[in-house]
CSV table of N, CA, C and O in Angstrom, one decimal:
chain,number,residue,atom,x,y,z
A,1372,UNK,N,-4.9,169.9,38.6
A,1372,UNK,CA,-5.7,169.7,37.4
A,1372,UNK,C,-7.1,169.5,37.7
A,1372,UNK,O,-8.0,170.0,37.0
A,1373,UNK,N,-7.6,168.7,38.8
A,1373,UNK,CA,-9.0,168.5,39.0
A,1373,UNK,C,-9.5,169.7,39.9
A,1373,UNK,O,-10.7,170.0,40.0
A,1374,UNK,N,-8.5,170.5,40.4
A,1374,UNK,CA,-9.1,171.7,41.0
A,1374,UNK,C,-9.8,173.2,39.6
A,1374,UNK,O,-10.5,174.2,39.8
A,1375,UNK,N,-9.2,172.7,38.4
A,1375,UNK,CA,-9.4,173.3,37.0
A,1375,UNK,C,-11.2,172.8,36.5
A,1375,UNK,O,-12.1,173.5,36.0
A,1376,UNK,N,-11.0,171.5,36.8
A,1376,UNK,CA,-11.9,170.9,36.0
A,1376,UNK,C,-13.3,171.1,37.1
A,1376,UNK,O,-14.5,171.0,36.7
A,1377,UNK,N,-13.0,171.5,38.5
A,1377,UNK,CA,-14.1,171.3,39.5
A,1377,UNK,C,-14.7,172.8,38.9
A,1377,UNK,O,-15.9,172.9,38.4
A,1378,UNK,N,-13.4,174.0,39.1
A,1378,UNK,CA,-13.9,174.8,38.8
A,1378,UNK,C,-14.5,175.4,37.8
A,1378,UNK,O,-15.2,176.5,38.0
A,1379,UNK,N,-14.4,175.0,36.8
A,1379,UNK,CA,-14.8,174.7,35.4
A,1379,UNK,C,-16.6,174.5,35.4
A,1379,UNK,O,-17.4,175.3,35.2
A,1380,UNK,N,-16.8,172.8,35.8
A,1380,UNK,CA,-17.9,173.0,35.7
A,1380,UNK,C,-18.7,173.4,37.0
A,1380,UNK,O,-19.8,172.9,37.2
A,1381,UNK,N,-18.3,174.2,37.8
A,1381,UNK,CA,-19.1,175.1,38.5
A,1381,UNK,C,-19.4,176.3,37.8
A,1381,UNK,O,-20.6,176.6,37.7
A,1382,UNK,N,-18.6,176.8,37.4
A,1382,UNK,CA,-19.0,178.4,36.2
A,1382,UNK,C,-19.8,177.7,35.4
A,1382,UNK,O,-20.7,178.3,34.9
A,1383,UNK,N,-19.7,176.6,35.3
A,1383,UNK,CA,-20.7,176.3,33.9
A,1383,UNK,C,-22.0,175.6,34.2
A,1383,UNK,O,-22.8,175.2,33.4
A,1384,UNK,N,-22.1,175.5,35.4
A,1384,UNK,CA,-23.5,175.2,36.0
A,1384,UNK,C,-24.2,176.2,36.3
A,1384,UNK,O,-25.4,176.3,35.9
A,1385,UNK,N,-23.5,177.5,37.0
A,1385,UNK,CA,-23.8,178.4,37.4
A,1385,UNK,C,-24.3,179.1,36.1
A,1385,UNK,O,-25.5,179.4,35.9
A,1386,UNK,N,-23.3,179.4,35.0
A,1386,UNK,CA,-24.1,179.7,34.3
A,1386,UNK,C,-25.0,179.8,33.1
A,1386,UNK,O,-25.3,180.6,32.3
A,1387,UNK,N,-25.5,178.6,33.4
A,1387,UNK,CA,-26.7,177.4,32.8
A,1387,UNK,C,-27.8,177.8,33.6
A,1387,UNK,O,-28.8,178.2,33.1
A,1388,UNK,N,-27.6,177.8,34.9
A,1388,UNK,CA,-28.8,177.7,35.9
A,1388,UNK,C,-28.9,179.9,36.0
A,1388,UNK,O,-29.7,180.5,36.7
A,1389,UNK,N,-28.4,180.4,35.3
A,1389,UNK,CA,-28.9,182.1,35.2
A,1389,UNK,C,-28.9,182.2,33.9
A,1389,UNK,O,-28.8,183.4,33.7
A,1390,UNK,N,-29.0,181.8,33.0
A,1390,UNK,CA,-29.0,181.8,31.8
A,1390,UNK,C,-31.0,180.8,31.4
A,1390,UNK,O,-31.9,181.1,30.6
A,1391,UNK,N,-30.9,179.9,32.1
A,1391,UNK,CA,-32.5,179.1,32.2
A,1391,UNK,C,-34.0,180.2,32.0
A,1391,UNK,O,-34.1,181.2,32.6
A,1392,UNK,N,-34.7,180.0,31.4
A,1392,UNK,CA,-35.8,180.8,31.0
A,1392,UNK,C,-36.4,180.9,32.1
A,1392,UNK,O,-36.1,179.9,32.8
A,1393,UNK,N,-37.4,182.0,33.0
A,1393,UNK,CA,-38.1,181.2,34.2
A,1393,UNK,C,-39.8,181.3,33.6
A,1393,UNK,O,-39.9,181.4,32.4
A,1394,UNK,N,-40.6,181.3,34.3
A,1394,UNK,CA,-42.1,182.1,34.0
A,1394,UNK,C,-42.6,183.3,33.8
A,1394,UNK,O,-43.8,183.6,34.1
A,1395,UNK,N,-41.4,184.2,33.2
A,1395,UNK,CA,-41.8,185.4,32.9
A,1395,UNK,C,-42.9,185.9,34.2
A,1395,UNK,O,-44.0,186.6,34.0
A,1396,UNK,N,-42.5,185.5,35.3
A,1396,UNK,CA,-43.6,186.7,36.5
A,1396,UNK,C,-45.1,186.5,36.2
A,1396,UNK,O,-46.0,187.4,36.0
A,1397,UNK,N,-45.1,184.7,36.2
A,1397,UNK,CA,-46.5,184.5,36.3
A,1397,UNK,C,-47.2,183.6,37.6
A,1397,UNK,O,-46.5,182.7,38.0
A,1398,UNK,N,-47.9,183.8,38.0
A,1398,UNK,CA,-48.6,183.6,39.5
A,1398,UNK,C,-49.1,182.1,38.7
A,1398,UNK,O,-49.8,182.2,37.7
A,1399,UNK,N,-48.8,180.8,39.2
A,1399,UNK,CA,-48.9,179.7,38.5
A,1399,UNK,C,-50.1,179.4,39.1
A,1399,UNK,O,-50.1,180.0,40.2
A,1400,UNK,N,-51.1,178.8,39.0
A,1400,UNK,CA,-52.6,178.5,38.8
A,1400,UNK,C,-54.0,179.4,38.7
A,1400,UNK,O,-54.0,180.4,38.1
A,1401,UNK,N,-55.4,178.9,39.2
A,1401,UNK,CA,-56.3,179.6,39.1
A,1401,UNK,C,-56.8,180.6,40.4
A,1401,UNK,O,-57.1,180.2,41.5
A,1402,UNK,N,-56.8,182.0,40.1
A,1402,UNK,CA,-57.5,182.5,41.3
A,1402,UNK,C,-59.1,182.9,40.7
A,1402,UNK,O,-59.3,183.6,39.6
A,1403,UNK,N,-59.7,182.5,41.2
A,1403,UNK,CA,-61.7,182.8,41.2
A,1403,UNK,C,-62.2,184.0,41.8
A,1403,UNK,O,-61.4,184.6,42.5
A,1404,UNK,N,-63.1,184.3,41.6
A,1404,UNK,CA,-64.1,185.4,42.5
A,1404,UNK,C,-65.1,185.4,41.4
A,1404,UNK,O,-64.9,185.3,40.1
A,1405,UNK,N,-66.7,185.5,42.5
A,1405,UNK,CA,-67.4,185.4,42.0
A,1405,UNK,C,-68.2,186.9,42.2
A,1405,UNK,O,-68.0,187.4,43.3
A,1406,UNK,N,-69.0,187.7,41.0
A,1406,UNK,CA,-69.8,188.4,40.9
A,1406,UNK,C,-71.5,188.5,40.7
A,1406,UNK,O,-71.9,187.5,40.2
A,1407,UNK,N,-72.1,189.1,41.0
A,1407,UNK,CA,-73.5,189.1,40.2
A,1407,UNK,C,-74.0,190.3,39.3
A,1407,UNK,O,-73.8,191.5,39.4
A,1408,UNK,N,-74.8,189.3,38.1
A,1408,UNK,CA,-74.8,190.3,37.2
A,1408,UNK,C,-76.3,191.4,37.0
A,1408,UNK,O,-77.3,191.4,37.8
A,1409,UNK,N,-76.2,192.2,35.9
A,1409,UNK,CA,-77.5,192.9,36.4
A,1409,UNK,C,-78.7,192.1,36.7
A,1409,UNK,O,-79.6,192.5,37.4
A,1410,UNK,N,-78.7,190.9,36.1
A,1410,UNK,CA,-80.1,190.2,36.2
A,1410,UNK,C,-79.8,188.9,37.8
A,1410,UNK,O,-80.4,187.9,38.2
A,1411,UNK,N,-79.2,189.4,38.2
A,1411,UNK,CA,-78.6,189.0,39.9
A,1411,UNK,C,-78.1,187.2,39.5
A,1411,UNK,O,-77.9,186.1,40.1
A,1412,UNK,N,-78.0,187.5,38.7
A,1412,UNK,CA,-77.1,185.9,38.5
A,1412,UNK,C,-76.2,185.4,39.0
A,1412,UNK,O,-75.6,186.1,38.1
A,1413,UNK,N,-75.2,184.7,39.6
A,1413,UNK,CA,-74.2,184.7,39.7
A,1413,UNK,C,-72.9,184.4,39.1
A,1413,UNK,O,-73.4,183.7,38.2
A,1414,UNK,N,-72.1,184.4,38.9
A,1414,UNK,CA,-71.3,184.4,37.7
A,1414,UNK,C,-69.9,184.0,38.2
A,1414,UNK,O,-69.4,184.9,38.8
A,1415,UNK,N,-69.2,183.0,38.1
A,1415,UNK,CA,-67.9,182.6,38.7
A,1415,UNK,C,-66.8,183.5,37.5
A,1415,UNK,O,-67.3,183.9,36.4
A,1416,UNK,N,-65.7,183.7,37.7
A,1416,UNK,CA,-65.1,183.9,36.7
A,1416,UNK,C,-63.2,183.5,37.4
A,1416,UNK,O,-62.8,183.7,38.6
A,1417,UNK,N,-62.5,182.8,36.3
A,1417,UNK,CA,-61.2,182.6,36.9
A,1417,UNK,C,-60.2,183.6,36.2
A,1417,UNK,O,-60.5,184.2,35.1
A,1418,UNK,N,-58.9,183.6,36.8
A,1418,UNK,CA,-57.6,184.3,36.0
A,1418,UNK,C,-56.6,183.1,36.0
A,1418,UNK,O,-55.9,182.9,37.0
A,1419,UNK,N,-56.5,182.4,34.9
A,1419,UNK,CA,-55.3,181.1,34.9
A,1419,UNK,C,-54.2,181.8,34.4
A,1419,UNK,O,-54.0,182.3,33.3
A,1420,UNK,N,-53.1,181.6,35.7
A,1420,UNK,CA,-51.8,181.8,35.3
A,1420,UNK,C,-51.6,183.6,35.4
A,1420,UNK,O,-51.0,184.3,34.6
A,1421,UNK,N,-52.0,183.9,36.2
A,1421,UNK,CA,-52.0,185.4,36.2
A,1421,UNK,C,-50.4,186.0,36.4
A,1421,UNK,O,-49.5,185.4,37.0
A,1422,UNK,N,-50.2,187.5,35.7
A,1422,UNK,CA,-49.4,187.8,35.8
A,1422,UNK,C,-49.0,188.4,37.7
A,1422,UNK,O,-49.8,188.7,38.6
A,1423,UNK,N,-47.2,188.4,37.7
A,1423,UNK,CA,-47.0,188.5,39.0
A,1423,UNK,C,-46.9,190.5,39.1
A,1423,UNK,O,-46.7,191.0,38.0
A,1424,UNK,N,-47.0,191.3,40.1
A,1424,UNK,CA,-46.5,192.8,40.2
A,1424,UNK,C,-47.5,193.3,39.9
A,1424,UNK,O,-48.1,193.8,40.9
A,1425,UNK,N,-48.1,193.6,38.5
A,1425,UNK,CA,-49.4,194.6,38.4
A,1425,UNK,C,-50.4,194.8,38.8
A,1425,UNK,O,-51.1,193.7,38.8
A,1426,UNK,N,-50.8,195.5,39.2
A,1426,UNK,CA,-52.7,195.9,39.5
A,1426,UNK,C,-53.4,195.0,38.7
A,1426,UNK,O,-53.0,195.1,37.5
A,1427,UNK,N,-54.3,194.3,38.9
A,1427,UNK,CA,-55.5,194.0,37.7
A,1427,UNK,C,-57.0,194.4,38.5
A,1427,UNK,O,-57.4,194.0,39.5
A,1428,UNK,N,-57.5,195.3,37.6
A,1428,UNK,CA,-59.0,196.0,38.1
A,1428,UNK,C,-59.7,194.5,37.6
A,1428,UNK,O,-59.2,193.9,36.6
A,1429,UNK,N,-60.6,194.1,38.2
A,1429,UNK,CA,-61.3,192.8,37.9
A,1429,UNK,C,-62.4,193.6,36.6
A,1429,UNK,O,-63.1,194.5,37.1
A,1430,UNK,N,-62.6,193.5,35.3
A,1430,UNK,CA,-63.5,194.6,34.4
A,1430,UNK,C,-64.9,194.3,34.8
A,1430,UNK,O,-65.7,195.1,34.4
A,1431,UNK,N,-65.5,193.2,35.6
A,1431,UNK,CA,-66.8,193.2,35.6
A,1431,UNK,C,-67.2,193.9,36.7
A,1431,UNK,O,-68.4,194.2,36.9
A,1432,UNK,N,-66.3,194.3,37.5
A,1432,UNK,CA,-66.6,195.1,38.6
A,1432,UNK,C,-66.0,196.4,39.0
A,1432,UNK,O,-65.8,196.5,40.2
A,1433,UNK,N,-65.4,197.6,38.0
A,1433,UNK,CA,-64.4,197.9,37.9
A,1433,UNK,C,-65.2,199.5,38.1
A,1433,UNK,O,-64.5,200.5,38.3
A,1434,UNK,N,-66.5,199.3,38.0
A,1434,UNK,CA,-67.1,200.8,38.1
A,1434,UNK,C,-67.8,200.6,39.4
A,1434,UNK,O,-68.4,199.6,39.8
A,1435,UNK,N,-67.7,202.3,40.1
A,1435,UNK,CA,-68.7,201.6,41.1
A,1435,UNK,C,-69.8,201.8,41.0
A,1435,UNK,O,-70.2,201.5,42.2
A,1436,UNK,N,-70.6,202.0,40.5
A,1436,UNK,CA,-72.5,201.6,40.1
A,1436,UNK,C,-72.4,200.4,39.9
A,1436,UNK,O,-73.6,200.1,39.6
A,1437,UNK,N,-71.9,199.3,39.9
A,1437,UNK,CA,-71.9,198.1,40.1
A,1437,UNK,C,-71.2,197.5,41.6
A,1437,UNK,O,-70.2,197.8,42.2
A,1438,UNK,N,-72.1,196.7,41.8
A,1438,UNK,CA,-71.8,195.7,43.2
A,1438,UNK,C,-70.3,195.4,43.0
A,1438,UNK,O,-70.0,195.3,41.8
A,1439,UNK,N,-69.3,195.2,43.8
A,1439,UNK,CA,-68.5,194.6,43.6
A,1439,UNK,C,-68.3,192.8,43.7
A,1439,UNK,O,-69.3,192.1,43.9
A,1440,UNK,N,-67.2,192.3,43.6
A,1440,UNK,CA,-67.1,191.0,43.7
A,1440,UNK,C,-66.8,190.9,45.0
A,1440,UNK,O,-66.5,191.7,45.9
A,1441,UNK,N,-67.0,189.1,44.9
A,1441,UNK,CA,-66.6,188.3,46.4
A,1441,UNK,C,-66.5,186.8,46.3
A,1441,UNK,O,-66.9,186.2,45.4
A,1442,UNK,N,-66.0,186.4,47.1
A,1442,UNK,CA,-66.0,185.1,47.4
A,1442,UNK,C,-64.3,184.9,46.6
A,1442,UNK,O,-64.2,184.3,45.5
A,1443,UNK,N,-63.7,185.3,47.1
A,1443,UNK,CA,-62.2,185.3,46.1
A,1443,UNK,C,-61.6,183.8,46.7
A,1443,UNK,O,-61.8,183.5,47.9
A,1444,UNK,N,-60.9,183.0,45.8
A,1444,UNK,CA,-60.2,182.2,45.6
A,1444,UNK,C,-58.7,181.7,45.4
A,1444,UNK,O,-58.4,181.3,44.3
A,1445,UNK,N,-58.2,181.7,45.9
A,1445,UNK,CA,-56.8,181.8,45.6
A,1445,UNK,C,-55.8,180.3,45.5
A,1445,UNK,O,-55.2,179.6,46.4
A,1446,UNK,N,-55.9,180.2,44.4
A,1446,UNK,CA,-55.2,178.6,44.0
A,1446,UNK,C,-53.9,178.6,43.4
A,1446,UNK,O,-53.5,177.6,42.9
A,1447,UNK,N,-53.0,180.1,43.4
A,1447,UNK,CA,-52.0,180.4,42.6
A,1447,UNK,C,-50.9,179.9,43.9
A,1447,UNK,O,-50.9,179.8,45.1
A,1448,UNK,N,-49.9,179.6,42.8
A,1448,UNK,CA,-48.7,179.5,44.0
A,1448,UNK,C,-47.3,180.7,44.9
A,1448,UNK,O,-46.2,180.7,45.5
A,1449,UNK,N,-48.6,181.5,44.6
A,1449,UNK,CA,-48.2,182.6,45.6
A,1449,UNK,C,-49.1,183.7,46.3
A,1449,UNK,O,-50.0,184.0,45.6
A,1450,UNK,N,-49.0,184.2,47.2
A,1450,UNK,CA,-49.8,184.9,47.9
A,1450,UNK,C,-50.8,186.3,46.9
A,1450,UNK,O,-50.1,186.9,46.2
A,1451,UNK,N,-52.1,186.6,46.9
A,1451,UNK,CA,-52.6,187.8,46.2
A,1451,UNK,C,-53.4,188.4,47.1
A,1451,UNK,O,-54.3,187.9,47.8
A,1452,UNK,N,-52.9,189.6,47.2
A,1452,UNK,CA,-54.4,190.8,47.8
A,1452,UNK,C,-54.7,191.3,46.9
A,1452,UNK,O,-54.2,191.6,45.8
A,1453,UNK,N,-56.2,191.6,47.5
A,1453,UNK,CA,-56.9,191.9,47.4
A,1453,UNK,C,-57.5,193.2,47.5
A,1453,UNK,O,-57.0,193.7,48.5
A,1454,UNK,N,-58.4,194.2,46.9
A,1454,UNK,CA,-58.9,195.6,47.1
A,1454,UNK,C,-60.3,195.4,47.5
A,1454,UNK,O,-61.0,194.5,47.2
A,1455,UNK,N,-60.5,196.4,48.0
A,1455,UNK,CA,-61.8,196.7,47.4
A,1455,UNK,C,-62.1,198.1,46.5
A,1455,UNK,O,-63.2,198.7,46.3
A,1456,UNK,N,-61.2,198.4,46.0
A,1456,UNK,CA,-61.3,199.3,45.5
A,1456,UNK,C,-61.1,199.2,43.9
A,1456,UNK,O,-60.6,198.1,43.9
A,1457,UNK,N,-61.0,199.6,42.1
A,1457,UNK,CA,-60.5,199.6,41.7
A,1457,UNK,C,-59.3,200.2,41.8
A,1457,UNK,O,-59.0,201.0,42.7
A,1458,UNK,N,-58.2,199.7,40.5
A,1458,UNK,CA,-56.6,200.6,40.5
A,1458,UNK,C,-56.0,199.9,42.0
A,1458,UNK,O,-54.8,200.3,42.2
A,1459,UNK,N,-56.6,199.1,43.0
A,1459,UNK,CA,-55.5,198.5,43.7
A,1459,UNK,C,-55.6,199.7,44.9
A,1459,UNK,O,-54.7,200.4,45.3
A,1460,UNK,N,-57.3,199.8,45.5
A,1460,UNK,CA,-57.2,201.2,46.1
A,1460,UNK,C,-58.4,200.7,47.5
A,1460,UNK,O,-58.9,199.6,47.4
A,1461,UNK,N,-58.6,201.3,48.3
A,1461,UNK,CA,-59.2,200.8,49.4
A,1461,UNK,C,-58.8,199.7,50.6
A,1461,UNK,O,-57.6,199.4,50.7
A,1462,UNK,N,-59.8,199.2,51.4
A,1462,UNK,CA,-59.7,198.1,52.3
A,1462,UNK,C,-58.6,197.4,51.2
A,1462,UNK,O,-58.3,197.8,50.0
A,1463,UNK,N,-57.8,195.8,52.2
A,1463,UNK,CA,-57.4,195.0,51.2
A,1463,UNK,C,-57.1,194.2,52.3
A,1463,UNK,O,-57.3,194.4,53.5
A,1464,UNK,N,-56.8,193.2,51.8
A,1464,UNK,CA,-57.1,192.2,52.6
A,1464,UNK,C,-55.5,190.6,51.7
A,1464,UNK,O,-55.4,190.7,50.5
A,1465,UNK,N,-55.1,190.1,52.1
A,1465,UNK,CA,-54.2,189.5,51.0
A,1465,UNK,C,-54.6,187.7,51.8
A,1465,UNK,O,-54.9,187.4,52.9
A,1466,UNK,N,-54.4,186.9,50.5
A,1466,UNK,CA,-54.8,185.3,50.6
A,1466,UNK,C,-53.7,184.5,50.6
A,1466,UNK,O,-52.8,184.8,49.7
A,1467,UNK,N,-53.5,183.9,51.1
A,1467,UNK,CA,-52.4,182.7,51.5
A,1467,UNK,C,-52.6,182.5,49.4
A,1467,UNK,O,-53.5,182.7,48.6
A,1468,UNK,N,-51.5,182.1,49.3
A,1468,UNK,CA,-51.0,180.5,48.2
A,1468,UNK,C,-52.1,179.5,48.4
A,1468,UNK,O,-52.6,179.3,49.5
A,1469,UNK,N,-52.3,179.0,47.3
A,1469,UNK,CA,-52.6,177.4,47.4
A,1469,UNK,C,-54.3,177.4,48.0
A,1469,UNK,O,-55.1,176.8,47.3
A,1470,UNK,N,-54.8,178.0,49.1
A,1470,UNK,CA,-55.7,177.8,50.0
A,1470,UNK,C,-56.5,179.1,50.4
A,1470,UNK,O,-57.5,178.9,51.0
A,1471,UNK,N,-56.0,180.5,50.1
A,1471,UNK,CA,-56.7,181.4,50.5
A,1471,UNK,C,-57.7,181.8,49.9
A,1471,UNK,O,-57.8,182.1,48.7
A,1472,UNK,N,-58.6,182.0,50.6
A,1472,UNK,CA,-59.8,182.7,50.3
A,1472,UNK,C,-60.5,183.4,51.3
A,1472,UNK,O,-60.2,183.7,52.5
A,1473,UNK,N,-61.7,183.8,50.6
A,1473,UNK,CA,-62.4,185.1,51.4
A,1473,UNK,C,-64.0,184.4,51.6
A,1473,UNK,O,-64.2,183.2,51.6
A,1474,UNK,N,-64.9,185.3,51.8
A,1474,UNK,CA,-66.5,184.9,52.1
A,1474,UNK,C,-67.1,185.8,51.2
A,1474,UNK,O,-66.4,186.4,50.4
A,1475,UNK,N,-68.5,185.9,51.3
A,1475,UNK,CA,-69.0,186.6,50.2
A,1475,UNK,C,-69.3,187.8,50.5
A,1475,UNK,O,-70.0,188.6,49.8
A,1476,UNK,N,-68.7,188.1,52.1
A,1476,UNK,CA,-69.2,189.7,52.6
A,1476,UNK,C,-67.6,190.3,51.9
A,1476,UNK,O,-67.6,191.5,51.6
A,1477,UNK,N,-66.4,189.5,51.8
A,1477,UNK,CA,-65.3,190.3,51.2
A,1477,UNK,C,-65.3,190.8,49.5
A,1477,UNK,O,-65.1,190.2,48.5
A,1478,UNK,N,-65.4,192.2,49.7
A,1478,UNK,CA,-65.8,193.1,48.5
A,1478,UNK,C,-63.9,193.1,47.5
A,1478,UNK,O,-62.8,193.0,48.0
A,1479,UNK,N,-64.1,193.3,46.2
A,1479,UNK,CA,-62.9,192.7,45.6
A,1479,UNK,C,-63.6,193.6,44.4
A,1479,UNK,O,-64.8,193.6,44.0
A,1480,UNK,N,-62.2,194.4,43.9
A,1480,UNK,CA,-62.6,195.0,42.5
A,1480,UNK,C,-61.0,195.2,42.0
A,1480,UNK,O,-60.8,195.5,40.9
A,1481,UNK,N,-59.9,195.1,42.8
A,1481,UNK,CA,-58.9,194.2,42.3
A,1481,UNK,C,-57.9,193.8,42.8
A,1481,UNK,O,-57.8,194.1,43.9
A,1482,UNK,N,-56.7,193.1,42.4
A,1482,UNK,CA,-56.0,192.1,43.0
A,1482,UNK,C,-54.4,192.2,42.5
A,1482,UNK,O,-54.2,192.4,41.3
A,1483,UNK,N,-53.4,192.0,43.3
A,1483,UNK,CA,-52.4,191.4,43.1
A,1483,UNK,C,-51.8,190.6,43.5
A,1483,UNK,O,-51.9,190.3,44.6
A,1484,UNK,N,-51.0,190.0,42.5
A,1484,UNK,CA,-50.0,189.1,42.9
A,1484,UNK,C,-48.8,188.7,43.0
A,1484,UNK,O,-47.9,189.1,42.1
A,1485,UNK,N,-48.3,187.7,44.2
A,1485,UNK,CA,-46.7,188.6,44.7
A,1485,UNK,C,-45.9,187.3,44.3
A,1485,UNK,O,-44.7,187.3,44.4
């Protein structure tokens, strides 16, 4: 009888714990990179909570008659590379979780995250 009841609530843990909502494939914190704009300003910009799998072309830097971005940041809880290209195309380069980042000579026009 307790070999009933063990197995019992194992199916039923199990399937509580696959049945649980997760983050819908989101890269949990902030990743940064900074740009400059036509009047050479600098301009920080973040993505909080970014989605995980897709390409994202960064839009302020997405054409090339504009400088690209640099100085990338990576505060999400999973690893993101990096392009230099738009569409997820050129050099790339990818950032640790938690702590990666780049310098301001690393060129960035867009990024994924894994």
């Amino acid at each position: 009888m307790r070999f009933r009841h063990a197995v019992a609530a194992t199916l039923g843990a199990l399937t509580l714990v696959l049945t649980m909502p997760t983050s819908a494939g989101a890269a949990v914190g902030a990743f940064s990179y900074q740009y400059d704009d036509m009047s050479r300003e600098r301009i920080t910009v973040e993505l909080i909570d970014p989605p995980s799998g897709p390409c994202i072309t960064l839009p302020e830097v997405a054409d090339d008659f504009v400088p690209p971005a640099h100085t990338p940041r990576n505060a999400t809880d999973g690893p993101a590379t990096v392009y230099s290209g738009a569409g997820c195309t050129g050099r790339q380069f990818t950032l640790r979780a938690h702590t990666g980042h780049g310098s301001e000579r690393l060129e960035v026009r867009s990024v994924i995250f894994h």
